[in-house]
Short mmCIF file of C-alpha atoms and ligand atoms in Angstrom, two decimals:
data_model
loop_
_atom_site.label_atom_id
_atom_site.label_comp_id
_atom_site.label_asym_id
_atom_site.label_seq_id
_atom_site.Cartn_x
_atom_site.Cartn_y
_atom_site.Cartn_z
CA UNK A 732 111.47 65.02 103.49
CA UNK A 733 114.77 65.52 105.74
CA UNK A 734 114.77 68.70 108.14
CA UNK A 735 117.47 70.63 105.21
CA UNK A 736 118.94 69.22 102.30
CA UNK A 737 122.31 67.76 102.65
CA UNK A 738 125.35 67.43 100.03
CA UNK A 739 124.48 63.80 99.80
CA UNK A 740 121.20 64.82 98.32
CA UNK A 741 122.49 67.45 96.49
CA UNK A 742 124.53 65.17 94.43
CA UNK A 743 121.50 63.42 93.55
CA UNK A 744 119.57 66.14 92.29
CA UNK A 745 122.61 67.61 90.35
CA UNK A 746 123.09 63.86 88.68
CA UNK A 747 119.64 64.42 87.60
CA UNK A 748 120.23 68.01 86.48
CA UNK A 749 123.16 67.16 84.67
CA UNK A 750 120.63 64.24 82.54
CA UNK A 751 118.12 66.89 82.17
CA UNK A 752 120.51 69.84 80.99
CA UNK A 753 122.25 66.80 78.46
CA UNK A 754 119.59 65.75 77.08
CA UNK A 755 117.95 69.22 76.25
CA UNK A 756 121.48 70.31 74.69
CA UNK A 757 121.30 67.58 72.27
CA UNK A 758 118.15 68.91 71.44
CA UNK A 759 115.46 66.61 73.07
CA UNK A 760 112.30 68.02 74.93
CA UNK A 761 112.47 66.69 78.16
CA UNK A 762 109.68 66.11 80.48
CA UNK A 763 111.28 66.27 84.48
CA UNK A 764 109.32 65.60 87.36
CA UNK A 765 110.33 65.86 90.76
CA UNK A 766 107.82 64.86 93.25
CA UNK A 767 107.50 66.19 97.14
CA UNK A 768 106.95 63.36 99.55
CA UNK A 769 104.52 65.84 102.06
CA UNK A 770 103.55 62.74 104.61
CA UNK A 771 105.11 60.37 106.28
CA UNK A 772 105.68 59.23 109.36
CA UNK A 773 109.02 61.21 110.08
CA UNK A 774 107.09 64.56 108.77
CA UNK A 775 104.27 63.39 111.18
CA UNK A 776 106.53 62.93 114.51
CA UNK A 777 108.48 66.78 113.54
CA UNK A 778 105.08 68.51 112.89
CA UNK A 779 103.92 67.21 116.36
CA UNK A 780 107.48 67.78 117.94
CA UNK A 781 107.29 71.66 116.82
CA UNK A 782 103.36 72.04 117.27
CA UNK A 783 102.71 72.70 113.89
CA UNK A 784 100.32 71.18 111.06
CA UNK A 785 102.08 68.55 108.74
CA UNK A 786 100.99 70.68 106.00
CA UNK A 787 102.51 73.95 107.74
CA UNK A 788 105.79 71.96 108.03
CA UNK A 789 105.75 71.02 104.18
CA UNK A 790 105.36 73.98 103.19
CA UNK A 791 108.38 75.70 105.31
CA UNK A 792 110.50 72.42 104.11
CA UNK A 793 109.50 72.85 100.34
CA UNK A 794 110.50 76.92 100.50
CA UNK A 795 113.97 75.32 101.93
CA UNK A 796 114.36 72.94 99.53
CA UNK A 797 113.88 75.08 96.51
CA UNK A 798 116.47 77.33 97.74
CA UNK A 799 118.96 74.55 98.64
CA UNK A 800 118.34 73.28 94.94
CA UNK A 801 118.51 77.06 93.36
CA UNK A 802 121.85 77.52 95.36
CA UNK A 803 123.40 74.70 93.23
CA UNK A 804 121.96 75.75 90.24
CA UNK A 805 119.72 72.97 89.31
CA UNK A 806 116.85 73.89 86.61
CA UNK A 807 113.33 74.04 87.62
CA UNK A 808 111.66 70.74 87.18
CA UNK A 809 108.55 70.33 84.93
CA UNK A 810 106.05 69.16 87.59
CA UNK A 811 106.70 69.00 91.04
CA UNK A 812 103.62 66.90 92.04
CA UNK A 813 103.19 66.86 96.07
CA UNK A 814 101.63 63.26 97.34
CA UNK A 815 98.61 64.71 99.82
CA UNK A 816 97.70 66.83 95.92
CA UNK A 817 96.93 63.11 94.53
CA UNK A 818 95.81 61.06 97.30
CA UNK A 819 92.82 60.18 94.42
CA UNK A 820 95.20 58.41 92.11
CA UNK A 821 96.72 56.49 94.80
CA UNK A 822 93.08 55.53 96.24
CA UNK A 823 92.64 54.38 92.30
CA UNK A 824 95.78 52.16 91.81
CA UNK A 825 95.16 50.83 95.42
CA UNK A 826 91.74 49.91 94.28
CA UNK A 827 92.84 47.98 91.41
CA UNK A 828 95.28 46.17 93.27
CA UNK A 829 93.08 44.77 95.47
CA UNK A 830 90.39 44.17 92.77
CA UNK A 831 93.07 41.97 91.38
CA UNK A 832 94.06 40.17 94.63
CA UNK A 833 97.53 41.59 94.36
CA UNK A 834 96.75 43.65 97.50
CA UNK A 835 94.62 43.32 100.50
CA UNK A 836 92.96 45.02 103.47
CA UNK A 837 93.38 44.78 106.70
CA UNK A 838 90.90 44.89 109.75
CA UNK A 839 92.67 48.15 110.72
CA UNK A 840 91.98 49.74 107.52
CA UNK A 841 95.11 49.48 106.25
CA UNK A 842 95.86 47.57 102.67
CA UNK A 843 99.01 45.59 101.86
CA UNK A 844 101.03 44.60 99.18
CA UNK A 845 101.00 40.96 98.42
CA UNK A 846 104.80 40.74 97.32
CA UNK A 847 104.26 36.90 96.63
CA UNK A 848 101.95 37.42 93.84
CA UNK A 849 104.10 39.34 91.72
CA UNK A 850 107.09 37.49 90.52
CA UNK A 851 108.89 40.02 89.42
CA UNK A 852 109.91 41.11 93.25
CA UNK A 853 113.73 42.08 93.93
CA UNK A 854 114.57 42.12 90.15
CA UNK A 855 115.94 45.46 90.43
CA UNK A 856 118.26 45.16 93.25
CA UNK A 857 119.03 41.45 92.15
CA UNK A 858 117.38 39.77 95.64
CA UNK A 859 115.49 37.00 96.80
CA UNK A 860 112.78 37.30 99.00
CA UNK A 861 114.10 34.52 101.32
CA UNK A 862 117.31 37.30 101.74
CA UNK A 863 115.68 40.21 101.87
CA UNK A 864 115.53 41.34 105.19
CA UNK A 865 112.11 42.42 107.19
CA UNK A 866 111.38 45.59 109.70
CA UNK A 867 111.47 45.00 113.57
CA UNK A 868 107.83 45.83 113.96
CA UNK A 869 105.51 43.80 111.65
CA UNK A 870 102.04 44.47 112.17
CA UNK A 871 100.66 40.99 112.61
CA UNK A 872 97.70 41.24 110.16
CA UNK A 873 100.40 40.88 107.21
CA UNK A 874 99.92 37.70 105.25
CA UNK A 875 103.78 37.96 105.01
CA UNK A 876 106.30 40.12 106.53
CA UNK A 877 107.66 40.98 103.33
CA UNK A 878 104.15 42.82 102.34
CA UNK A 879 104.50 46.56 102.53
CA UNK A 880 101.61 49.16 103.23
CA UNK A 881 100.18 51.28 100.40
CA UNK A 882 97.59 52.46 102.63
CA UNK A 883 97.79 53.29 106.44
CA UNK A 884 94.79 53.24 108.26
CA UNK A 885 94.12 56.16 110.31
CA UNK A 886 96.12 56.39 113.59
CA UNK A 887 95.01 59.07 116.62
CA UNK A 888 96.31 62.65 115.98
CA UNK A 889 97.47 61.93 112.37
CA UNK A 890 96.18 63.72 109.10
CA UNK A 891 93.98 61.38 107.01
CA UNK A 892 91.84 61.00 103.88
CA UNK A 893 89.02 59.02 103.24
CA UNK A 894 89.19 55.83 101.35
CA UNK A 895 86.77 52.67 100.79
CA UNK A 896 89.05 51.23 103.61
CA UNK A 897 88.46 53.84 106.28
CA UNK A 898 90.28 56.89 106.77
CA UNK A 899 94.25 56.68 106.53
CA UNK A 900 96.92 58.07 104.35
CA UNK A 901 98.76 56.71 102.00
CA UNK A 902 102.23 54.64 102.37
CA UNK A 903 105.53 56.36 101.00
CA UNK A 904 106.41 54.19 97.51
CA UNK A 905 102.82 54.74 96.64
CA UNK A 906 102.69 58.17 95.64
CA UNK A 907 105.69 57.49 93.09
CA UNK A 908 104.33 55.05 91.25
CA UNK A 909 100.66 57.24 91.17
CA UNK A 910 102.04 60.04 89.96
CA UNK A 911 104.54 59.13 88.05
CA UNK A 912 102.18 57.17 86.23
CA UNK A 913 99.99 60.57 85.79
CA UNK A 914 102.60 62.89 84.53
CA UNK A 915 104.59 60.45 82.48
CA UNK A 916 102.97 57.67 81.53
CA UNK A 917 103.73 54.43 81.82
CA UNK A 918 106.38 53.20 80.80
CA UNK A 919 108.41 56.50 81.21
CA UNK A 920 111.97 56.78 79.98
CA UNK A 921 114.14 57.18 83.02
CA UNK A 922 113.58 56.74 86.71
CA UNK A 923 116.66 58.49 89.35
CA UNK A 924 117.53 58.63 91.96
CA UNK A 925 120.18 57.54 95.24
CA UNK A 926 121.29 54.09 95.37
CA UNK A 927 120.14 53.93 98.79
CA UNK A 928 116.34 53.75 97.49
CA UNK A 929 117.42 50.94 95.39
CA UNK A 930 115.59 48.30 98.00
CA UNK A 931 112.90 48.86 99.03
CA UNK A 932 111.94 51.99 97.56
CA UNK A 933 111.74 51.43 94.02
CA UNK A 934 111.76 47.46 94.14
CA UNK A 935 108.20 48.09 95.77
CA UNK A 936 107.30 50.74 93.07
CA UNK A 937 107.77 48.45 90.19
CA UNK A 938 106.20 45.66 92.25
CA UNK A 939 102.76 48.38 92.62
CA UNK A 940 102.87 49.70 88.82
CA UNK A 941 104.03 46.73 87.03
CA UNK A 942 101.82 43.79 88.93
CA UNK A 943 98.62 44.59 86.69
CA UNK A 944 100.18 45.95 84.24
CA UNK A 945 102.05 44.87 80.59
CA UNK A 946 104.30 46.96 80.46
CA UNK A 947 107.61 47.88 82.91
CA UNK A 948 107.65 50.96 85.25
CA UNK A 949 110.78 52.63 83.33
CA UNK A 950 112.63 51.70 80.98
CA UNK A 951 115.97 53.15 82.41
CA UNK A 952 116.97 53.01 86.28
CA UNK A 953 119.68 55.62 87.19
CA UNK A 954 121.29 55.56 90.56
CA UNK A 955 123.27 57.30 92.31
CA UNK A 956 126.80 56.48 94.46
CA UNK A 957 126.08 57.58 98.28
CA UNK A 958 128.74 60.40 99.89
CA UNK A 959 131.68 59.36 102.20
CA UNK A 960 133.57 61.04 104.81
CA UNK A 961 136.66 59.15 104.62
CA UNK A 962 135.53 55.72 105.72
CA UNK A 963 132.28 56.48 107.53
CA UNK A 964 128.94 57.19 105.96
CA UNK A 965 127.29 60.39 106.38
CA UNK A 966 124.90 60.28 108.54
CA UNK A 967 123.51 62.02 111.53
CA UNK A 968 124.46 59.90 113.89
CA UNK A 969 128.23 60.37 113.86
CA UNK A 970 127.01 64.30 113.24
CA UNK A 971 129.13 64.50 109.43
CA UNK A 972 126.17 65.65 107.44
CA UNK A 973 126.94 68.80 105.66
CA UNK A 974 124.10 70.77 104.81
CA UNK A 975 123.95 71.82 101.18
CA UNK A 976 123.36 75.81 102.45
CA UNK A 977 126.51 75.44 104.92
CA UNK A 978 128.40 73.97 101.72
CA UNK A 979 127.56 76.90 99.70
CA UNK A 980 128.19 79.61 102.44
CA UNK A 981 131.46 78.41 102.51
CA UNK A 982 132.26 78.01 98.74
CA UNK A 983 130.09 79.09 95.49
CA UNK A 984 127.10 76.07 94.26
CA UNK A 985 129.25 75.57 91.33
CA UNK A 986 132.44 74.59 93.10
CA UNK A 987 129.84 71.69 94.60
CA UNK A 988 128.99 70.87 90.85
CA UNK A 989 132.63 70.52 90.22
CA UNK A 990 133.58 68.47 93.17
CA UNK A 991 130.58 66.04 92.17
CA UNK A 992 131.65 65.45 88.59
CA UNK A 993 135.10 64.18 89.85
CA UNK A 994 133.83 61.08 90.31
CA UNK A 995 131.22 59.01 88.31
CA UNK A 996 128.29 59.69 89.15
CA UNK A 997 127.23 55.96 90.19
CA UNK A 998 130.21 55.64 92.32
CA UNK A 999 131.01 56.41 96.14
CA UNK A 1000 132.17 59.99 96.26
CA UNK A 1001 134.90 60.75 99.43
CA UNK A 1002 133.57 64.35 100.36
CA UNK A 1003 137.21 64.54 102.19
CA UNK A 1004 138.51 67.15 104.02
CA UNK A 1005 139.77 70.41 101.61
CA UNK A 1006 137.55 68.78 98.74
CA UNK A 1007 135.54 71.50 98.38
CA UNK A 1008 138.03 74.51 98.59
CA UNK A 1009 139.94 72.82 95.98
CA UNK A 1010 136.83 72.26 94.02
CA UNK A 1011 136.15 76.24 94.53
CA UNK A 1012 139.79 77.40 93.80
CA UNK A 1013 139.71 75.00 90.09
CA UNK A 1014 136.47 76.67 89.22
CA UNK A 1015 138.62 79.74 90.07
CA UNK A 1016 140.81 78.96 87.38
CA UNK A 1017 137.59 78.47 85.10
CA UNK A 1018 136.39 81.83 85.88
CA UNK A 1019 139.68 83.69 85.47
CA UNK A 1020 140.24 81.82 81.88
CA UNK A 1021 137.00 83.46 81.14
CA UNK A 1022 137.33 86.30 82.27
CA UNK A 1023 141.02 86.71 80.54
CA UNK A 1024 139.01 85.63 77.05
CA UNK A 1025 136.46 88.12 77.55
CA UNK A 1026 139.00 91.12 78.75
CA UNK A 1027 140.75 90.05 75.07
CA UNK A 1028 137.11 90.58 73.39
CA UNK A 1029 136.46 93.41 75.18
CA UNK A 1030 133.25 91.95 76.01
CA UNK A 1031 131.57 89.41 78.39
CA UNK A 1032 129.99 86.72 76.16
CA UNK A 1033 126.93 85.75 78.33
CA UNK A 1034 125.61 82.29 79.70
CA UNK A 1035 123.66 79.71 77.27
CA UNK A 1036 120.41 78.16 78.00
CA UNK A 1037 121.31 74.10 77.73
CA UNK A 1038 118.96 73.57 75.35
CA UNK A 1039 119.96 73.23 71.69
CA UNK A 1040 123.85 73.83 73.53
CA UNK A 1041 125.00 70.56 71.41
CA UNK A 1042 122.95 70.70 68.12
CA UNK A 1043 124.68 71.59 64.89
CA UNK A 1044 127.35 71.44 63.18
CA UNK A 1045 130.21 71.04 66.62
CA UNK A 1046 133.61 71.45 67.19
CA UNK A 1047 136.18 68.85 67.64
CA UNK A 1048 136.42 69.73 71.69
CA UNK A 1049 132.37 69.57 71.67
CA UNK A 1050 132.05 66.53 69.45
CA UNK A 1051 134.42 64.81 72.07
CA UNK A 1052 132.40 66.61 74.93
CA UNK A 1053 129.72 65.50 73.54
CA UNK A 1054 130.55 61.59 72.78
CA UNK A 1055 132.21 61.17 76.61
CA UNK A 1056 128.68 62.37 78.08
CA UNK A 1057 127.18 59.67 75.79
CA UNK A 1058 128.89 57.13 77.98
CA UNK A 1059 127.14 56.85 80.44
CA UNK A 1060 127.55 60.50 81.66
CA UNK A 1061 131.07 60.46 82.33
CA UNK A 1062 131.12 63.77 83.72
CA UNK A 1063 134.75 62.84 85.34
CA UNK A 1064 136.10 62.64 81.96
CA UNK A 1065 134.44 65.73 80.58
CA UNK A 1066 135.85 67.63 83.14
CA UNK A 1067 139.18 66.56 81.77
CA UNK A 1068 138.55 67.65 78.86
CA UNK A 1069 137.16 71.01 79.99
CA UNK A 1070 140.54 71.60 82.25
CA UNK A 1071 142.29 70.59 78.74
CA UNK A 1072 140.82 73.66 76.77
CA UNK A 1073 141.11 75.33 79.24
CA UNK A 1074 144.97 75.25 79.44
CA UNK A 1075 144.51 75.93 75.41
CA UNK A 1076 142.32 79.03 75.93
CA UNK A 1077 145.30 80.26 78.80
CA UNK A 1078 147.62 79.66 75.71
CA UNK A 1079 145.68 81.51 73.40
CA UNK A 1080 144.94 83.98 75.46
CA UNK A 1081 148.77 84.45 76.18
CA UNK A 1082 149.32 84.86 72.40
CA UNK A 1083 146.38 86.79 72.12
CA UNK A 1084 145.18 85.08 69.36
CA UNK A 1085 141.36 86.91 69.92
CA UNK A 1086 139.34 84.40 67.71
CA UNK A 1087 141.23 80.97 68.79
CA UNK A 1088 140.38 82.65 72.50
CA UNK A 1089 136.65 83.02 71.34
CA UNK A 1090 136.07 79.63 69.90
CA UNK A 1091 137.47 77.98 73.45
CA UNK A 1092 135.58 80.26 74.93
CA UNK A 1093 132.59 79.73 73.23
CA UNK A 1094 133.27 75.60 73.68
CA UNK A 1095 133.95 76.18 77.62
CA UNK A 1096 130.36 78.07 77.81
CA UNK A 1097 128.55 75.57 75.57
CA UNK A 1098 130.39 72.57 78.13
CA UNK A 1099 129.13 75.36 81.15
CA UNK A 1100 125.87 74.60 80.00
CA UNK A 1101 125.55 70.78 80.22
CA UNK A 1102 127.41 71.11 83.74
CA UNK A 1103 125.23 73.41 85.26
CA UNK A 1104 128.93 75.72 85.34
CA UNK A 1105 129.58 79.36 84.50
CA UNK A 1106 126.23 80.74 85.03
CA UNK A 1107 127.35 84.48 86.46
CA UNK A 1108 129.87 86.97 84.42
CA UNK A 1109 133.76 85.92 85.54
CA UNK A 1110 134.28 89.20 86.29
CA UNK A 1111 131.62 89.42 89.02
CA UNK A 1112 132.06 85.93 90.19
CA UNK A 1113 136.41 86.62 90.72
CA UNK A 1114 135.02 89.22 92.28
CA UNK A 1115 132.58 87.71 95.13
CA UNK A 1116 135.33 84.91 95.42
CA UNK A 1117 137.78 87.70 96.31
CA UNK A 1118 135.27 89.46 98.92
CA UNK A 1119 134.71 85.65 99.92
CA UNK A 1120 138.64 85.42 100.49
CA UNK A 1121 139.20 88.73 102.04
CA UNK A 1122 136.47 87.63 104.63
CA UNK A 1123 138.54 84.65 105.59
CA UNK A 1124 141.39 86.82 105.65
CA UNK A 1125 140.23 90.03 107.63
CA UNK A 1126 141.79 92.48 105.25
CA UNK A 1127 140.45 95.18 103.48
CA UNK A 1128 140.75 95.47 99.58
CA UNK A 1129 142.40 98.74 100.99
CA UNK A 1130 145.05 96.98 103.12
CA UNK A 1131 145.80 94.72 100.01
CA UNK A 1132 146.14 97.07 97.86
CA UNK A 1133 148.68 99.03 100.58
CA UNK A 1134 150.29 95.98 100.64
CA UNK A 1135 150.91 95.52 97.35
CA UNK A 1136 152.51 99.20 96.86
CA UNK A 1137 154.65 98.96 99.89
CA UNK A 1138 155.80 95.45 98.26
CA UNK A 1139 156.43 97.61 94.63
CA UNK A 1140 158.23 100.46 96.45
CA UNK A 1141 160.57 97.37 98.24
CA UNK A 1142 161.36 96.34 94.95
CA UNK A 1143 162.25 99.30 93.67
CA UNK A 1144 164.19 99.83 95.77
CA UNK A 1145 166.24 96.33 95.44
CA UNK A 1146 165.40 95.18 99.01
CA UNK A 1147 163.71 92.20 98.04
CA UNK A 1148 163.89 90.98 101.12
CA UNK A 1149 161.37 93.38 102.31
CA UNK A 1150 159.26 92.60 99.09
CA UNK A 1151 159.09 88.99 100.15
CA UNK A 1152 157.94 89.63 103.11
CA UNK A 1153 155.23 91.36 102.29
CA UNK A 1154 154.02 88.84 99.65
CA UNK A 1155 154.67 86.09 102.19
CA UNK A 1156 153.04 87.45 105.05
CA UNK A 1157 149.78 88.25 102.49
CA UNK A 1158 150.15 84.33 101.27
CA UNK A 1159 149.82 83.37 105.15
CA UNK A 1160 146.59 85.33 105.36
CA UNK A 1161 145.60 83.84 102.40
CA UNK A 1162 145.99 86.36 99.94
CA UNK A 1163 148.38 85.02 97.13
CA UNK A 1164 150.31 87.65 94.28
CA UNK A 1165 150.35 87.67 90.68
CA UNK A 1166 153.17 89.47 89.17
CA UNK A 1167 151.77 89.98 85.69
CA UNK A 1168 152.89 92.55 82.32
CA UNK A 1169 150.05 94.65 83.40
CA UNK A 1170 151.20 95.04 87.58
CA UNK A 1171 150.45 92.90 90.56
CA UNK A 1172 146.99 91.09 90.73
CA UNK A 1173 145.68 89.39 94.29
CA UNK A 1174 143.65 86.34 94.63
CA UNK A 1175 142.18 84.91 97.31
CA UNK A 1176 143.66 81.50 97.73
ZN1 ZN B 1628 110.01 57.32 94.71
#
């Protein structure tokens, strides 16, 4: 578990989310588990770092996480299985991988993963063991360096558990194919996560729950592109990792979402610089749609649950929706097609034509719901995005609004000069003017 959640996770857990939220709005139950890796070595090396128990560290980094993962609106996950909750299940499929010579123990008390005896090694990320590459530091009672550790016998100053081997605790990939196997069954439907855990990560799950066993892991792998800043990684090294909560101070969890769904989801995504404002000012133009359909109800039509979002009988726009998320989750395209009603439900809304302005409405929420977009009222949200602006700016809505009548009075009076100004020295503190029927509205921009 990494010291705060960064955006490249966060697009993980919002590719997931957006499965999830799918799948329930075409009606499916959905089982979701999300498990908390609570040991391991970096959590070990921090805990002793700060002075702190392991367990006093998971617990602050778990509180974290959930916010991080609230702030960009991801739904709760079934389970949410911690590894040190179900060391016994590991200690059991350890057990029967050694009964079955598949694994072994080492003097240390460790035990080992015999990656020769299951042929199936590498199948997932398409290597051979004679190119997969091995760790600096191999621990010398490996039969071969490729053999991984489910168990880790008991080191000085480290938490441990007891086990027929000694004491120790148990190796990372371990506790995923455990638990998974306890909460799911096996074989479950779909397995996530980043590319990144591709090799070894997952190659050595399915190696652990598929050696003994008949039948595969999952029947469904579904990865995840990695984040780019330009042409260099993210990574901590050259100091480019963007927190998820410094993300969303700067712009709302949603405009995140949007940037995300831009590309597909198993692609590299370019988190470039200005990305995200422009994500945040197009869900602007989301929110003020909305909020222009609802002013032409005369009422705010509230958020949907996901679930049951895509049953019945569906419109055209949602029976396209619909059929584009079918492929493969093409949230890139969806969004298209989202920004395309959208345009209509302007147009409508500029005839106001009231029930061709509900029925986009109603698609754009039903689409909100599968996307994880247009969970607060528009009203309020233009509103925080305006306070959000007018921080960046350093005006008052007072000195706006002063603004504004000073610019009315100029053009009054003719001098539009004066009037352009005012609008253009507002635009350079990035506060741009609508002129519309009903007077001058201000955005932040
Ligand atoms: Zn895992």
């Amino acid at each position: 578990m990494y010291s705060r959640t960064h955006v490249g996770h966060a697009r993980a857990f919002v590719s997931a989310d957006v499965l999830v939220r799918y799948l329930l709005a075409r009606g499916l139950r959905v089982t979701f588990v999300r498990n908390f890796t609570d040991i391991d070595d970096k959590m070990i090396r921090r805990a002793a770092d700060e002075g702190i128990t392991v367990a006093a560290l998971a617990e602050r980094e778990i509180a974290a996480f959930h916010a991080d993962v609230r702030r960009v609106g991801c739904l709760p996950p079934t389970h949410e299985p911690r590894a040190t909750e179900h060391i016994v299940l590991m200690l059991d499929l350890s057990r029967t991988l050694v009964a079955q010579g598949v694994a072994y123990p080492t003097p240390d008390g460790s035990v080992y993963f015999r990656v020769r005896r299951f042929a199936g090694y590498g199948k997932l990320s398409h290597r051979r063991l004679e190119d997969m590459e091995v760790g600096e530091e191999i621990d010398p009672a490996k039969e071969d360096p490729h053999d991984f550790a489910l168990w880790k016998g008991a080191k000085p100053g480290e938490p441990t558990w007891e086990s027929p081997w000694g004491p120790g605790r148990p190796g990372w990939h371990l506790e995923c194919s455990a638990m998974s196997a306890h909460y799911l069954g096996q074989p479950f439907d779909v397995h996530g996560g980043g590319s990144d855990l591709v090799f070894p990560h997952h190659e050595n799950e399915i190696a652990q729950s598929e050696a003994v066993a008949s039948v595969p892991l999952a029947d469904l792998w579904v990865h995840n592109g990695m984040i780019t800043f330009g042409s260099d990684k993210m990574s901590k090294s050259l100091g480019n990792v963007l927190s998820i909560a410094d993300a969303t101070d700067r712009v709302p969890g949603e405009a995140l979402r949007l940037l995300f769904y831009g590309t597909h989801y198993r692609a590299p995504l370019d988190f470039g610089p200005g990305r995200l404002e422009e994500a945040a000012r197009s869900l602007e133009r989301l929110y003020e749609a909305l909020a222009r359909a609802d002013d032409l109800a005369g009422r705010s039509l509230a958020p949907i649950p996901p679930a049951g979002a895509l049953t019945g009988p569906l419109s055209p726009f949602l029976e396209e929706f619909a059929a584009t998320m079918d492929d493969d989750l093409n949230a890139a395209k969806a969004l298209g097609l989202v920004f395309d009603r959208l345009r209509e439900l302007n147009r409508t809304c500029d005839a106001a034509d009231r029930s061709a302005a509900l029925a986009a409405r109603d698609d754009l929420t039903r689409a909100g719901a599968v996307l994880g977009l247009f969970a607060e009222a528009p009203a309020a949200f233009l509103d925080a995005a305006r306070s959000r602006g007018q921080r960046r700016a350093g005006l008052t809505t007072a000195e706006i609004e002063a603004a504004i009548a000073a610019r009315n009075d100029a053009r009054h009076r003719k001098d539009f000069r004066a009037a352009d100004t005012i609008r253009e020295r507002l635009r350079e503190q990035g506060i741009l003017l609508e002129d519309a029927p009903t007077g001058t509205v201000w955005r932040a921009g």
